[in-house]
Amino acid sequence: MVFEVFRQERKGQAFQHAGSLAAPDERFAEEYAREFYGRRGESQAVWVVPREAIHEIDDFADELERNYHRVDGYSLKEKLRAARERAGTSAS
Amino acid sequence: MSGRAQALLELADDELVLGWRDSEWTGIAPSLEEDVAFSSIAQNEIGHARALYELAARELGTTADELAFDRPPDDYRCSRFVELRLVPEWDQTIVRHYLYEVADGVRIEELRRSGDSEIAGLAAKIDREEVYHRIHAEMWIDRLRGSREAERADAAAERLYPLALGLLDEALRPVFVERVAAKTGWDFSGEATAPRGEHDDGWEPLWQEMTEVRRSEPGAKW
């Protein structure tokens, strides 16, 4: 079985994906996660999750190209450069 | 040498030699994950040996390194149980690991009750790591005994159990016998065990290997 491990670096912080490991069952997975992601004091806590328990979604509809929905849709950098040129100040 | 120093050396020698033997699995354990886990356990055991040698060294006016590597092979007090080279027999390695952790648990519990606060304190510290060794040993022993290879585990236990008893003073053996029987049904306590300090043929080559680098430059500061 493959398990995904999420690591919390400090109390209160979000858990972030740390990596995955192979183990025959949950007991082994927990022990291995402790060794791989915890023994150097690098984690406050870890989540050990069987990969099958994770629902992955990778289809997202955006048929009408409404790029203002997207984080890269509105380029502040371009507009800032143009504004600076108009004002006659340099980029940095 | 005081009884205290003698007892510390017995324990330290067991931990050093077992750590050494377990470390022979580094790079060749049955899975990458297990390789890291088992190597880490081996390293912990050597760490425990170091702490125990340091305690003995303070009393004996020497250093942990000198106690670990500069004694002649006949002076080592480790049990034959830890000296056995078990690579590439993973089932036997797991059975030894399990029996060792049970015996070591019994021994450490006793030391935690010691009137000597240094020894009791160190035993408590060591035990906090040993908790995870026991979890590891027990999950493996359950897996082995629940598999098609259960008979191999039984055969390994029959061979190793009497030697494991040699780790403990006679007074502590009944606790070991009871704990192992409760989990596995194994009880080979009727068999003769090996007295501590008696080594077999594998010991001399192991000592040669363990001390090789240290002996290559006597007196060097590493």
mmCIF file of C-alpha atoms in Angstrom:
data_model
loop_
_atom_site.group_PDB
_atom_site.id
_atom_site.type_symbol
_atom_site.label_atom_id
_atom_site.label_comp_id
_atom_site.label_asym_id
_atom_site.label_seq_id
_atom_site.Cartn_x
_atom_site.Cartn_y
_atom_site.Cartn_z
ATOM 1 C CA MET A 1 0.000 0.000 0.000
ATOM 2 C CA VAL A 2 1.099 3.535 -0.646
ATOM 3 C CA PHE A 3 0.589 6.162 2.028
ATOM 4 C CA GLU A 4 0.849 9.916 1.625
ATOM 5 C CA VAL A 5 2.432 11.796 4.487
ATOM 6 C CA PHE A 6 1.641 15.374 5.467
ATOM 7 C CA ARG A 7 3.853 17.207 7.870
ATOM 8 C CA GLN A 8 3.155 20.038 10.287
ATOM 9 C CA GLU A 9 6.310 21.937 11.026
ATOM 10 C CA ARG A 10 5.056 24.052 13.926
ATOM 11 C CA LYS A 11 1.925 23.980 16.027
ATOM 12 C CA GLY A 12 -0.913 25.839 14.371
ATOM 13 C CA GLN A 13 0.620 25.692 10.894
ATOM 14 C CA ALA A 14 -1.061 24.001 7.958
ATOM 15 C CA PHE A 15 -0.032 20.424 7.175
ATOM 16 C CA GLN A 16 1.891 20.184 3.926
ATOM 17 C CA HIS A 17 2.561 17.210 1.726
ATOM 18 C CA ALA A 18 5.941 15.752 2.674
ATOM 19 C CA GLY A 19 6.155 12.669 0.477
ATOM 20 C CA SER A 20 4.894 9.126 0.205
ATOM 21 C CA LEU A 21 5.963 5.733 1.438
ATOM 22 C CA ALA A 22 5.162 2.080 0.855
ATOM 23 C CA ALA A 23 4.055 -0.047 3.797
ATOM 24 C CA PRO A 24 2.094 -3.292 4.208
ATOM 25 C CA ASP A 25 -0.456 -1.741 6.590
ATOM 26 C CA GLU A 26 -1.229 1.273 8.753
ATOM 27 C CA ARG A 27 0.904 0.169 11.703
ATOM 28 C CA PHE A 28 3.966 -0.083 9.492
ATOM 29 C CA ALA A 29 3.093 3.181 7.752
ATOM 30 C CA GLU A 30 2.935 5.046 11.051
ATOM 31 C CA GLU A 31 6.269 3.644 12.196
ATOM 32 C CA TYR A 32 7.927 4.444 8.873
ATOM 33 C CA ALA A 33 6.437 7.956 8.822
ATOM 34 C CA ARG A 34 7.898 8.539 12.273
ATOM 35 C CA GLU A 35 11.338 7.555 10.982
ATOM 36 C CA PHE A 36 11.141 9.387 7.663
ATOM 37 C CA TYR A 37 9.458 12.616 8.716
ATOM 38 C CA GLY A 38 9.753 12.971 12.458
ATOM 39 C CA ARG A 39 12.899 11.693 14.042
ATOM 40 C CA ARG A 40 15.006 14.796 13.447
ATOM 41 C CA GLY A 41 12.552 17.067 15.211
ATOM 42 C CA GLU A 42 11.392 18.440 11.851
ATOM 43 C CA SER A 43 7.702 17.843 12.515
ATOM 44 C CA GLN A 44 5.257 18.773 15.199
ATOM 45 C CA ALA A 45 2.882 16.126 13.848
ATOM 46 C CA VAL A 46 2.289 14.112 10.682
ATOM 47 C CA TRP A 47 -0.822 12.838 8.923
ATOM 48 C CA VAL A 48 -0.470 9.402 7.365
ATOM 49 C CA VAL A 49 -3.145 8.800 4.750
ATOM 50 C CA PRO A 50 -3.688 5.774 2.502
ATOM 51 C CA ARG A 51 -3.449 7.015 -1.071
ATOM 52 C CA GLU A 52 -6.838 5.427 -1.911
ATOM 53 C CA ALA A 53 -8.479 7.668 0.668
ATOM 54 C CA ILE A 54 -7.519 10.737 -1.319
ATOM 55 C CA HIS A 55 -9.990 12.011 -3.926
ATOM 56 C CA GLU A 56 -8.147 13.662 -6.722
ATOM 57 C CA ILE A 57 -9.954 16.064 -9.031
ATOM 58 C CA ASP A 58 -8.142 17.276 -12.092
ATOM 59 C CA ASP A 59 -10.866 18.421 -14.501
ATOM 60 C CA PHE A 60 -11.872 22.049 -14.283
ATOM 61 C CA ALA A 61 -14.154 23.734 -16.825
ATOM 62 C CA ASP A 62 -13.228 27.149 -18.182
ATOM 63 C CA GLU A 63 -14.780 27.127 -21.656
ATOM 64 C CA LEU A 64 -15.335 30.853 -22.085
ATOM 65 C CA GLU A 65 -11.794 31.946 -21.295
ATOM 66 C CA ARG A 66 -12.820 34.187 -18.477
ATOM 67 C CA ASN A 67 -9.244 34.740 -17.540
ATOM 68 C CA TYR A 68 -10.109 37.274 -14.857
ATOM 69 C CA HIS A 69 -11.042 34.212 -12.725
ATOM 70 C CA ARG A 70 -7.502 33.045 -12.804
ATOM 71 C CA VAL A 71 -4.576 34.148 -10.742
ATOM 72 C CA ASP A 72 -2.559 34.834 -13.884
ATOM 73 C CA GLY A 73 -5.462 36.585 -15.639
ATOM 74 C CA TYR A 74 -4.688 40.068 -14.450
ATOM 75 C CA SER A 75 -1.057 40.938 -14.899
ATOM 76 C CA LEU A 76 -0.209 43.642 -12.421
ATOM 77 C CA LYS A 77 3.422 43.575 -13.506
ATOM 78 C CA GLU A 78 2.593 44.680 -17.081
ATOM 79 C CA LYS A 79 0.272 47.430 -15.965
ATOM 80 C CA LEU A 80 2.774 48.665 -13.407
ATOM 81 C CA ARG A 81 5.496 48.855 -16.018
ATOM 82 C CA ALA A 82 3.274 50.821 -18.372
ATOM 83 C CA ALA A 83 2.293 53.181 -15.564
ATOM 84 C CA ARG A 84 5.916 53.728 -14.578
ATOM 85 C CA GLU A 85 6.830 54.496 -18.175
ATOM 86 C CA ARG A 86 4.055 57.080 -18.383
ATOM 87 C CA ALA A 87 5.219 58.646 -15.118
ATOM 88 C CA GLY A 88 8.827 58.600 -16.278
ATOM 89 C CA THR A 89 10.153 56.590 -13.307
ATOM 90 C CA SER A 90 12.247 53.489 -13.763
ATOM 91 C CA ALA A 91 11.202 49.972 -12.787
ATOM 92 C CA SER A 92 13.340 49.893 -9.692
ATOM 93 C CA MET B 1 36.069 -2.946 38.917
ATOM 94 C CA SER B 2 32.901 -2.118 40.858
ATOM 95 C CA GLY B 3 29.703 -4.081 40.334
ATOM 96 C CA ARG B 4 28.167 -0.885 38.999
ATOM 97 C CA ALA B 5 30.789 -0.408 36.276
ATOM 98 C CA GLN B 6 30.621 -4.096 35.425
ATOM 99 C CA ALA B 7 26.833 -3.966 35.017
ATOM 100 C CA LEU B 8 27.064 -0.817 32.857
ATOM 101 C CA LEU B 9 29.660 -2.463 30.625
ATOM 102 C CA GLU B 10 27.550 -5.590 30.149
ATOM 103 C CA LEU B 11 24.650 -3.476 29.019
ATOM 104 C CA ALA B 12 26.778 -1.176 26.857
ATOM 105 C CA ASP B 13 28.542 -4.109 25.175
ATOM 106 C CA ASP B 14 25.196 -5.735 24.360
ATOM 107 C CA GLU B 15 23.867 -2.513 22.848
ATOM 108 C CA LEU B 16 27.032 -1.774 20.871
ATOM 109 C CA VAL B 17 27.310 -5.252 19.386
ATOM 110 C CA LEU B 18 23.606 -5.575 18.603
ATOM 111 C CA GLY B 19 23.658 -2.114 17.020
ATOM 112 C CA TRP B 20 26.617 -3.235 14.957
ATOM 113 C CA ARG B 21 24.943 -6.455 13.801
ATOM 114 C CA ASP B 22 21.664 -4.661 13.018
ATOM 115 C CA SER B 23 23.555 -2.055 11.014
ATOM 116 C CA GLU B 24 24.711 -4.839 8.696
ATOM 117 C CA TRP B 25 21.205 -4.590 7.185
ATOM 118 C CA THR B 26 21.790 -1.024 6.026
ATOM 119 C CA GLY B 27 21.335 -1.005 2.272
ATOM 120 C CA ILE B 28 19.983 -4.556 2.040
ATOM 121 C CA ALA B 29 16.840 -4.593 4.200
ATOM 122 C CA PRO B 30 13.676 -5.974 2.511
ATOM 123 C CA SER B 31 12.334 -2.526 1.563
ATOM 124 C CA LEU B 32 13.669 1.004 1.405
ATOM 125 C CA GLU B 33 11.371 2.084 4.222
ATOM 126 C CA GLU B 34 12.489 -0.800 6.401
ATOM 127 C CA ASP B 35 16.096 -0.046 5.583
ATOM 128 C CA VAL B 36 15.751 3.445 7.042
ATOM 129 C CA ALA B 37 13.729 2.256 10.050
ATOM 130 C CA PHE B 38 16.023 -0.627 10.971
ATOM 131 C CA SER B 39 19.196 1.403 10.422
ATOM 132 C CA SER B 40 17.777 4.049 12.693
ATOM 133 C CA ILE B 41 17.130 1.465 15.401
ATOM 134 C CA ALA B 42 20.703 0.198 15.013
ATOM 135 C CA GLN B 43 21.968 3.752 15.408
ATOM 136 C CA ASN B 44 19.847 4.267 18.526
ATOM 137 C CA GLU B 45 21.314 1.143 20.116
ATOM 138 C CA ILE B 46 24.830 2.404 19.479
ATOM 139 C CA GLY B 47 23.776 5.758 20.954
ATOM 140 C CA HIS B 48 22.575 3.963 24.088
ATOM 141 C CA ALA B 49 25.885 2.106 24.250
ATOM 142 C CA ARG B 50 27.719 5.423 24.082
ATOM 143 C CA ALA B 51 25.727 6.926 26.954
ATOM 144 C CA LEU B 52 26.271 3.810 29.086
ATOM 145 C CA TYR B 53 30.006 3.712 28.314
ATOM 146 C CA GLU B 54 30.257 7.389 29.271
ATOM 147 C CA LEU B 55 28.712 6.680 32.642
ATOM 148 C CA ALA B 56 31.097 3.776 33.227
ATOM 149 C CA ALA B 57 34.044 5.796 31.886
ATOM 150 C CA ARG B 58 33.526 8.554 34.448
ATOM 151 C CA GLU B 59 33.787 5.994 37.210
ATOM 152 C CA LEU B 60 36.763 4.201 35.648
ATOM 153 C CA GLY B 61 38.665 7.354 34.674
ATOM 154 C CA THR B 62 38.666 6.598 30.937
ATOM 155 C CA THR B 63 36.555 7.501 27.884
ATOM 156 C CA ALA B 64 33.612 5.931 26.086
ATOM 157 C CA ASP B 65 35.709 5.362 22.939
ATOM 158 C CA GLU B 66 38.404 3.544 24.880
ATOM 159 C CA LEU B 67 35.839 1.294 26.499
ATOM 160 C CA ALA B 68 34.069 0.611 23.239
ATOM 161 C CA PHE B 69 37.090 0.001 21.025
ATOM 162 C CA ASP B 70 40.333 -0.379 22.960
ATOM 163 C CA ARG B 71 39.636 -3.378 25.151
ATOM 164 C CA PRO B 72 40.988 -6.779 24.149
ATOM 165 C CA PRO B 73 38.265 -9.056 22.744
ATOM 166 C CA ASP B 74 38.210 -11.293 25.827
ATOM 167 C CA ASP B 75 37.270 -8.361 28.050
ATOM 168 C CA TYR B 76 33.934 -7.736 26.351
ATOM 169 C CA ARG B 77 30.959 -8.816 28.421
ATOM 170 C CA CYS B 78 28.299 -8.956 25.679
ATOM 171 C CA SER B 79 26.017 -11.934 25.397
ATOM 172 C CA ARG B 80 26.471 -14.469 22.592
ATOM 173 C CA PHE B 81 22.914 -13.689 21.558
ATOM 174 C CA VAL B 82 23.875 -10.278 20.169
ATOM 175 C CA GLU B 83 27.072 -11.504 18.534
ATOM 176 C CA LEU B 84 25.392 -13.820 16.042
ATOM 177 C CA ARG B 85 25.623 -12.678 12.452
ATOM 178 C CA LEU B 86 22.122 -13.218 11.047
ATOM 179 C CA VAL B 87 22.354 -11.505 7.641
ATOM 180 C CA PRO B 88 20.704 -12.505 5.264
ATOM 181 C CA GLU B 89 18.071 -14.226 7.455
ATOM 182 C CA TRP B 90 15.449 -11.550 7.982
ATOM 183 C CA ASP B 91 13.086 -13.841 9.926
ATOM 184 C CA GLN B 92 15.821 -14.689 12.425
ATOM 185 C CA THR B 93 16.812 -11.051 12.630
ATOM 186 C CA ILE B 94 13.241 -10.073 13.505
ATOM 187 C CA VAL B 95 12.939 -12.825 16.102
ATOM 188 C CA ARG B 96 16.196 -11.693 17.707
ATOM 189 C CA HIS B 97 15.073 -8.063 17.539
ATOM 190 C CA TYR B 98 11.800 -8.948 19.271
ATOM 191 C CA LEU B 99 13.378 -11.149 21.969
ATOM 192 C CA TYR B 100 16.037 -8.522 22.575
ATOM 193 C CA GLU B 101 13.514 -5.731 22.968
ATOM 194 C CA VAL B 102 11.488 -7.749 25.488
ATOM 195 C CA ALA B 103 14.600 -8.620 27.513
ATOM 196 C CA ASP B 104 15.949 -5.090 27.249
ATOM 197 C CA GLY B 105 12.583 -3.713 28.395
ATOM 198 C CA VAL B 106 12.704 -5.903 31.497
ATOM 199 C CA ARG B 107 16.277 -4.868 32.208
ATOM 200 C CA ILE B 108 15.629 -1.148 31.688
ATOM 201 C CA GLU B 109 12.558 -1.224 33.964
ATOM 202 C CA GLU B 110 14.754 -2.648 36.683
ATOM 203 C CA LEU B 111 17.393 0.061 36.140
ATOM 204 C CA ARG B 112 14.758 2.805 36.293
ATOM 205 C CA ARG B 113 14.082 1.677 39.857
ATOM 206 C CA SER B 114 17.790 1.913 40.724
ATOM 207 C CA GLY B 115 18.763 3.970 43.778
ATOM 208 C CA ASP B 116 21.609 5.394 41.672
ATOM 209 C CA SER B 117 20.037 8.524 40.204
ATOM 210 C CA GLU B 118 22.448 8.682 37.237
ATOM 211 C CA ILE B 119 21.599 5.148 36.214
ATOM 212 C CA ALA B 120 17.867 5.579 36.831
ATOM 213 C CA GLY B 121 17.867 8.822 34.830
ATOM 214 C CA LEU B 122 19.722 7.345 31.880
ATOM 215 C CA ALA B 123 17.482 4.264 31.910
ATOM 216 C CA ALA B 124 14.394 6.493 31.714
ATOM 217 C CA LYS B 125 15.906 8.365 28.764
ATOM 218 C CA ILE B 126 16.824 5.172 26.937
ATOM 219 C CA ASP B 127 13.370 3.750 27.537
ATOM 220 C CA ARG B 128 11.716 6.694 25.782
ATOM 221 C CA GLU B 129 13.447 5.561 22.566
ATOM 222 C CA GLU B 130 12.964 1.881 23.262
ATOM 223 C CA VAL B 131 9.187 2.370 23.220
ATOM 224 C CA TYR B 132 9.430 2.782 19.442
ATOM 225 C CA HIS B 133 11.773 -0.168 19.068
ATOM 226 C CA ARG B 134 9.197 -2.311 20.835
ATOM 227 C CA ILE B 135 6.406 -1.065 18.565
ATOM 228 C CA HIS B 136 8.571 -1.908 15.563
ATOM 229 C CA ALA B 137 9.539 -5.351 16.886
ATOM 230 C CA GLU B 138 5.984 -6.279 17.799
ATOM 231 C CA MET B 139 4.437 -5.253 14.503
ATOM 232 C CA TRP B 140 7.023 -7.323 12.674
ATOM 233 C CA ILE B 141 6.634 -10.353 14.925
ATOM 234 C CA ASP B 142 2.841 -10.225 14.444
ATOM 235 C CA ARG B 143 3.327 -10.033 10.717
ATOM 236 C CA LEU B 144 5.819 -12.883 10.616
ATOM 237 C CA ARG B 145 3.740 -15.130 12.833
ATOM 238 C CA GLY B 146 0.602 -14.373 10.855
ATOM 239 C CA SER B 147 2.244 -15.278 7.561
ATOM 240 C CA ARG B 148 3.019 -18.478 5.680
ATOM 241 C CA GLU B 149 6.471 -18.250 7.209
ATOM 242 C CA ALA B 150 5.191 -18.654 10.788
ATOM 243 C CA GLU B 151 7.033 -21.955 11.148
ATOM 244 C CA ARG B 152 10.304 -20.280 10.298
ATOM 245 C CA ALA B 153 9.712 -17.774 13.070
ATOM 246 C CA ASP B 154 9.015 -20.635 15.490
ATOM 247 C CA ALA B 155 12.222 -22.388 14.455
ATOM 248 C CA ALA B 156 14.212 -19.184 14.878
ATOM 249 C CA ALA B 157 12.700 -18.696 18.334
ATOM 250 C CA GLU B 158 13.665 -22.216 19.349
ATOM 251 C CA ARG B 159 17.257 -21.460 18.388
ATOM 252 C CA LEU B 160 17.518 -17.929 19.771
ATOM 253 C CA TYR B 161 15.326 -17.928 22.868
ATOM 254 C CA PRO B 162 17.740 -19.803 25.164
ATOM 255 C CA LEU B 163 20.514 -17.382 24.194
ATOM 256 C CA ALA B 164 18.217 -14.408 24.822
ATOM 257 C CA LEU B 165 17.725 -15.570 28.398
ATOM 258 C CA GLY B 166 21.470 -15.075 28.843
ATOM 259 C CA LEU B 167 20.898 -11.307 28.561
ATOM 260 C CA LEU B 168 19.198 -11.238 31.941
ATOM 261 C CA ASP B 169 20.158 -11.948 35.501
ATOM 262 C CA GLU B 170 18.358 -15.007 36.760
ATOM 263 C CA ALA B 171 16.017 -12.949 38.939
ATOM 264 C CA LEU B 172 14.652 -11.087 35.903
ATOM 265 C CA ARG B 173 14.144 -14.088 33.626
ATOM 266 C CA PRO B 174 10.616 -15.041 34.788
ATOM 267 C CA VAL B 175 9.252 -11.660 33.628
ATOM 268 C CA PHE B 176 10.791 -12.211 30.191
ATOM 269 C CA VAL B 177 9.424 -15.760 29.974
ATOM 270 C CA GLU B 178 5.950 -14.568 30.903
ATOM 271 C CA ARG B 179 5.917 -11.641 28.436
ATOM 272 C CA VAL B 180 7.154 -13.639 25.477
ATOM 273 C CA ALA B 181 4.726 -16.496 26.191
ATOM 274 C CA ALA B 182 1.786 -14.101 26.526
ATOM 275 C CA LYS B 183 2.407 -12.666 23.061
ATOM 276 C CA THR B 184 3.748 -15.605 21.097
ATOM 277 C CA GLY B 185 3.239 -18.789 23.091
ATOM 278 C CA TRP B 186 6.996 -19.413 22.917
ATOM 279 C CA ASP B 187 8.664 -20.849 25.983
ATOM 280 C CA PHE B 188 12.023 -22.533 25.649
ATOM 281 C CA SER B 189 13.165 -21.578 29.126
ATOM 282 C CA GLY B 190 14.084 -25.182 29.934
ATOM 283 C CA GLU B 191 17.058 -25.071 27.551
ATOM 284 C CA ALA B 192 20.585 -24.231 28.672
ATOM 285 C CA THR B 193 21.535 -20.624 28.066
ATOM 286 C CA ALA B 194 24.932 -19.090 27.338
ATOM 287 C CA PRO B 195 26.845 -17.522 30.225
ATOM 288 C CA ARG B 196 27.809 -13.901 29.635
ATOM 289 C CA GLY B 197 31.402 -13.354 28.543
ATOM 290 C CA GLU B 198 31.576 -16.680 26.697
ATOM 291 C CA HIS B 199 32.036 -15.906 23.033
ATOM 292 C CA ASP B 200 31.815 -18.071 19.959
ATOM 293 C CA ASP B 201 33.930 -18.191 16.802
ATOM 294 C CA GLY B 202 32.247 -15.183 15.233
ATOM 295 C CA TRP B 203 33.285 -12.826 17.992
ATOM 296 C CA GLU B 204 36.969 -12.377 17.140
ATOM 297 C CA PRO B 205 36.347 -11.419 13.473
ATOM 298 C CA LEU B 206 33.553 -9.078 14.578
ATOM 299 C CA TRP B 207 35.856 -7.396 17.087
ATOM 300 C CA GLN B 208 38.559 -7.081 14.405
ATOM 301 C CA GLU B 209 36.101 -5.375 12.100
ATOM 302 C CA MET B 210 34.608 -3.110 14.773
ATOM 303 C CA THR B 211 37.953 -1.830 15.975
ATOM 304 C CA GLU B 212 39.819 -1.857 12.651
ATOM 305 C CA VAL B 213 39.804 1.863 11.937
ATOM 306 C CA ARG B 214 40.470 2.824 15.520
ATOM 307 C CA ARG B 215 43.458 0.454 15.693
ATOM 308 C CA SER B 216 44.849 1.738 12.389
ATOM 309 C CA GLU B 217 46.045 4.928 14.143
ATOM 310 C CA PRO B 218 46.373 4.316 17.877
ATOM 311 C CA GLY B 219 46.021 7.419 19.984
ATOM 312 C CA ALA B 220 44.698 9.579 17.126
ATOM 313 C CA LYS B 221 42.093 12.240 17.883
ATOM 314 C CA TRP B 222 39.210 11.516 15.507
#
